[in-house]
Each structure stands twice: as structure tokens, then as C-alpha cells.
Amino acid sequence: VENELGLWAIPVAIIGGAIRVSTPFLFVSLGEVLTERSGRINLGLEGTLVFGAMAGYGIAVETGSPWIGVFGAAVAGALFGVVHGVLCSMQRVNDIAIGIALMLLGLGLAFFFGKPYIQPVALDLPSISFGWWSDIPQVQAALKVNILFLAGIVATIGLWWMFRSTRVGLLIRVVGDSTDAARAMGLRPSLIRTLATAAGGALAGVGGAYLSLFYPGSWNEGISSGQGLMAVALVIFARWNPIACFWAALLFGGAGALGPALQSIGVSEGYYLFYAAPYVLTLGVLIMTSSPRRAMVGAPGELSITK
Amino acid sequence: MADKAIPKIGPRGLPTDSWQATLARPAEAIAIPIGALLSGFLVFSIFLIIIGKSPLEFFALVYKAGFGTGFSWQNTLSRTTPLLFAALCVALPARLGLVVIGGEGAIVLGGVMAGGLAGVMAGLPAVIAIPLLAFAGGLMGSAWIGAVGALRHYRGVNETISSLLLAYIAIALMNHMVEGPLRDPSSLNKPSTAPFAEHLRVGNLPGMDVHWGLAVAVVCCILSWILIERTTWGFAARIAGGNIRAAQVQGLPVGRLVVGFTALGGTFAGLAGVFEVAAVHGSANGSLAAGFGYTGILVAFLARHDPLALIPVAILLAGFEASSGLVQRRMDLPDATTLVLQGFVFVAILLSETLYGRFKLFAPERWGAK
């Protein structure tokens, strides 16, 4: 029964992996879309993601409830977002550099406080099986979908709707496209950007909780290795559109699942090279979608990386 | 009319200012970073008090293990070398306004290059082989980070993101090479390349237990300072860093500057890897990805991207890293403590940017500048 699927095991494992691996990408990139649409870039979400993973895990172990862990991770992420937002509101303080500093600080604090939690066993977040129609175990495993993935879909549609047809979405877009226009409307750009960064940080924190509470489902210092950063790059690829972020996250998740999928059928040659696939894909996508001459389509006007 | 002061005339026919006015700006450029550094230490001290540890004990241990004795100085100076090279990889592109944070990738690949070629060159005398190894490692690093500059200029790819992605790719490549094609079959527990022949190991500076890499790194810092401050290339780079459009209108070769400065920074990062392999580890292995590239970012920002200022800053941060083992054992703190301290200092130094020009004390006008 082991090899009943033959080579079909690879696409099945990649699809299943894409669903499992994509969730943190999705949450971080949605958070980054929210932040960047308000005109700031937060490169520190890698640190937020790892700190959220640690906080979510630690709180879940202490309280016995994974959901309180997810909530705690969101609060921690929002705090990082507030710090980023407030610091960047000062004159001549560069949002990219602050992002790098907060990335290092977030990693440092996560490793510092996470030391005692490296041993305890995780309390898994519940998931729903969509594979009941099949009796092949690989298919069932692939379609075991976590509730946070479904929450991510809801958040995707929610953000898309918010930007398209709500007052809040409009305010964020105005602030992101022109500070002067926003001031003329009587808005406070720094405040709105700080709130958007905080909300974005909360989303990234939830993405981190998914890492430590579901897949891979334990806390350790190597839990992320750049997924937060890839998600930031993914936002450029997705042209600041939440729906496109969803598909991009699935694509990146699939790339991330390539190595383990090949390993599961016994291909171990060049394991580390397959492990690098998501980074290579991200870089390739960045090279293809960037242009030295024209401004990027859909980019918020005040965004420092596209100016 | 008679009491109207006649300005004193300097050597170039310009009115000279009082010494206070001349020193006001340089004093600001030194005082604000030091103030930021101390504020970072203060926030970290409060953090230690909150978690119930003594900041006094912490800093006393850092002094003792980093700077207290001749032995601790040697330990600190050995760690200074890769930090200096890594910081140059951040500081040189920064003069053009680029934030390159992936020096770790060039360090790792420079080291793998040296580790892989050492076996081939084992038959050559050291005076030929070591410079060749350094050249190869530097070339590898310069290609890696130069690509970041080229992507930035010719494709508009954000250099911060691309350099960090390339660092992850470099580490994966290193793991592949060290555990695959270049693996020495006798390295069982820790996959490594074949160990260096004894005569190819880089030796120590006379009278010290610190390898030659430190001298090379200091010379590279001085040369970089001369390049930036005393050559037309450096002048052009500073103009382009101030306003890239103005530089293009002036007809400056912005593309060549961007690729040249990133490639030069990458060369230095590659050299860091070469010296780590040839002088410290004796073969290329996973220890190359020790995070020097990331600490180097902080060194460069603290030194405000001035190649000469990198030297004292790198020594200071190397001292903290050298003492981290003792701090962990004596105070029962996790190894991430250094990372937390660096994070606080990093945030403080970036925040201090907002203070320039705010203090009357540092305004030349206050001291009667014309």
C-alpha cells in the first residue's frame, strides 16, 4: 500500500505541503499588504513571526489552550507593530533600517525567552479532514486542513473587501498613496500607519503561532529561516492585492514542500539544494516583476522601496 | 564702522572660524552615536533588572572576559576580524544609499571557496597559495554581492531583500558542498572539507595570539576610507548616495559605481570567510554561518558607515561576543542575550538619527561660524 500512488505521490505531497506550508506565508504577507498599503514597509516581520511562534507556543504550554496561544501571539505581534510604527513616525528614521533592527531584536527576544520551551510537547491546533472521500492515506494526510488556513482564507477575502469598499480601507489607501493628500483631508498619516503596522504585526504573529502550534508543530530556534522575509517579497509579486497573496502563498508553500516531498519517496540527493528552492523562486519572481524604469503597477505611492 | 570685525582670512582666502565652530559638527557626529550606544546599554540594563539579573555583574563580566586581560584582548581581537570585513560589506554600499544586509552569504561562500581550493593548492608554497586562496574567496564574495548591486541597478530589485535571500541560498549551497561534493570522508560528526595543509594555515601576528587577518582587515578599512574620502570615485559615490538623479544628470557612471561598491564590499566579506577557514577552523564547515554578517550590519550602522570608525566599534562588539560564554555560565543567561543587547543598541542608534541638528551646542553658528 506504501507505493500505491507511485510517482503521483509527489504532486499529492506537494499539494498537501502547499496547504500546510503556505499558511504562515499567507498571514505574514496579508499583514505586510496592510502595512505597505499605508505607505510603510516593515522588514521586521521575520522577527515578529519567530517571536509570535515562541509566544504562541509558550502561552499555549502555560495555559493549556492553543487558542489563547494564538491570541497571545497576535498581541505580541501587534506590540512589535506599534513599536515599528511609533519609531518610524520620527523624523529621518528610516523604515527599512528599523525593520532590520526589529528583526534582530525579535529573534533575540524569541530565543531568549524561548529557551525553556524547547522541550515541552506541543498542543496541536485542531484541523478538519477534507479527505474522507478517499481511502488513500497520503490523500487523506494531504487534505487535513488546519482551521488557521481557513481563517487565512477568510482574512484574505476580508482584507480585499476592506480595501475595495470600506471607509477604513479607503483611509489606509489615501495615506499610502499620498501623505500630502491625507493631511489635506485632515487625516493623521502617522497614526493610521502605526495602526496599520500594528494590525499587520498581529497577523504575522498568528502566522508564527501556526508554525509552532501546528506545522512543524514545535518551537525551536530554526523554526522560520526566512519565511517572514520571503512573505515580504511575495507582497511585491502579488502587487499589494490580498487575493493574489493567497495564490502566491500557495505557490511558495508548494516550493517549500518540494524538498520534503522528494525525500518522502526516497530522493535524498541534493537535499539542501531543494531546500533552497523557495529562496530561489522568491528571487526569480522579484527579478521578473521588478523594473528599473517604470514605477510598479499597484504600488502605494509613499512606499520607500518602490520610490 | 571702526569696530566692525574684519574676518580673519585662512590659507585659501576663506574666512576662518573659531576652533569651536570647526569642531562642532565632528563633535556631534561622535557624541550622538556614543549617546545612542549608552542609551541602548541603559535599556538593556532595565531589561536585565526586570528579569531579575544584575546589569552591573553583566558589564563587569563583559569587561573581564572581553577587555580585562591580555588573553581576553586576544580573544576579542580574533573576533574583530570577521566583524570588520562584514561591516565593510554594509558600509561601502551604504555610502551609495544601498542597504545590503546579506554579507553572511559572501562570508560563507568565500570560506567554501577557500576550503575547496586548499586541497588543490597543497603543493604550492604558502606565499603563492595563500594570496591565491584569498583572491578566489574574495572573487566569490564580490560576484555574490556584486550581483545584488547589478540586480538593483539594472533590474530595480530591492537590494535589502535580494541580499538576504541570497544569504539563505548561499548557506544552502554551503551545506550542499560541505556534505556532498567537497566532504572529507573522515569528517564524521561535523561534515567539513579536507583540512588545510599545515603550511597553508594563516599564522599569527608577531607576539600575539591573533591571526594576520586582523592586520589585513584594518588595512582594508584604511584603504576604504581613502577610496571614499580622497578619490574621485568616492566623491562620485557620495554624490550618488545623496541624490541618485542628480548624479545621473551630472553624467556620473552610477551603474558602475553601484556594481563596483557592492562588489568591493562582497570581496571583503569573502575575505572574512577565507580567514575564518584558513586561520581559525582549518577547514570549511557549518561554523562559517556564525552570524558575523548580521553583527557586521550593526557595526556599520553604529560607525555611521565610516570605514575608520568601524575599527573601534567592531572591537567593542567583538568584546561582547567574546564574553558571551562567560556571561552564560556565570549569570545563567541564554546565549541569545548578546542578540537582545545588539537589538536594543541597533534600535537606539537608528532613533538617534532624529537628533542630528537638534542640539544648539553642536551648531557651528552658535560658535560664530560665518
XYZ file of C-alpha atoms in Angstrom, chain A residues 7 16 29 32 35 44 81-82 90 99 102 119 131-132 140 212 218 235 256 270 282-283:
22
model
C 5.102 8.960 -8.788
C -0.709 18.808 0.836
C 2.005 38.595 3.510
C 2.613 43.174 5.058
C 1.273 47.794 6.348
C 10.878 43.147 10.721
C 3.995 46.628 15.009
C 3.247 49.521 17.363
C 10.020 60.240 13.962
C 12.714 46.824 10.232
C 13.425 44.926 14.972
C 11.466 20.535 25.209
C -10.009 13.750 2.539
C -12.844 11.485 3.773
C -6.163 11.979 3.483
C 4.879 26.372 16.472
C 7.157 22.613 17.940
C 3.765 41.059 -1.493
C 8.809 24.785 0.241
C 20.869 17.331 -3.339
C 11.377 34.281 -4.481
C 14.461 35.852 -6.019
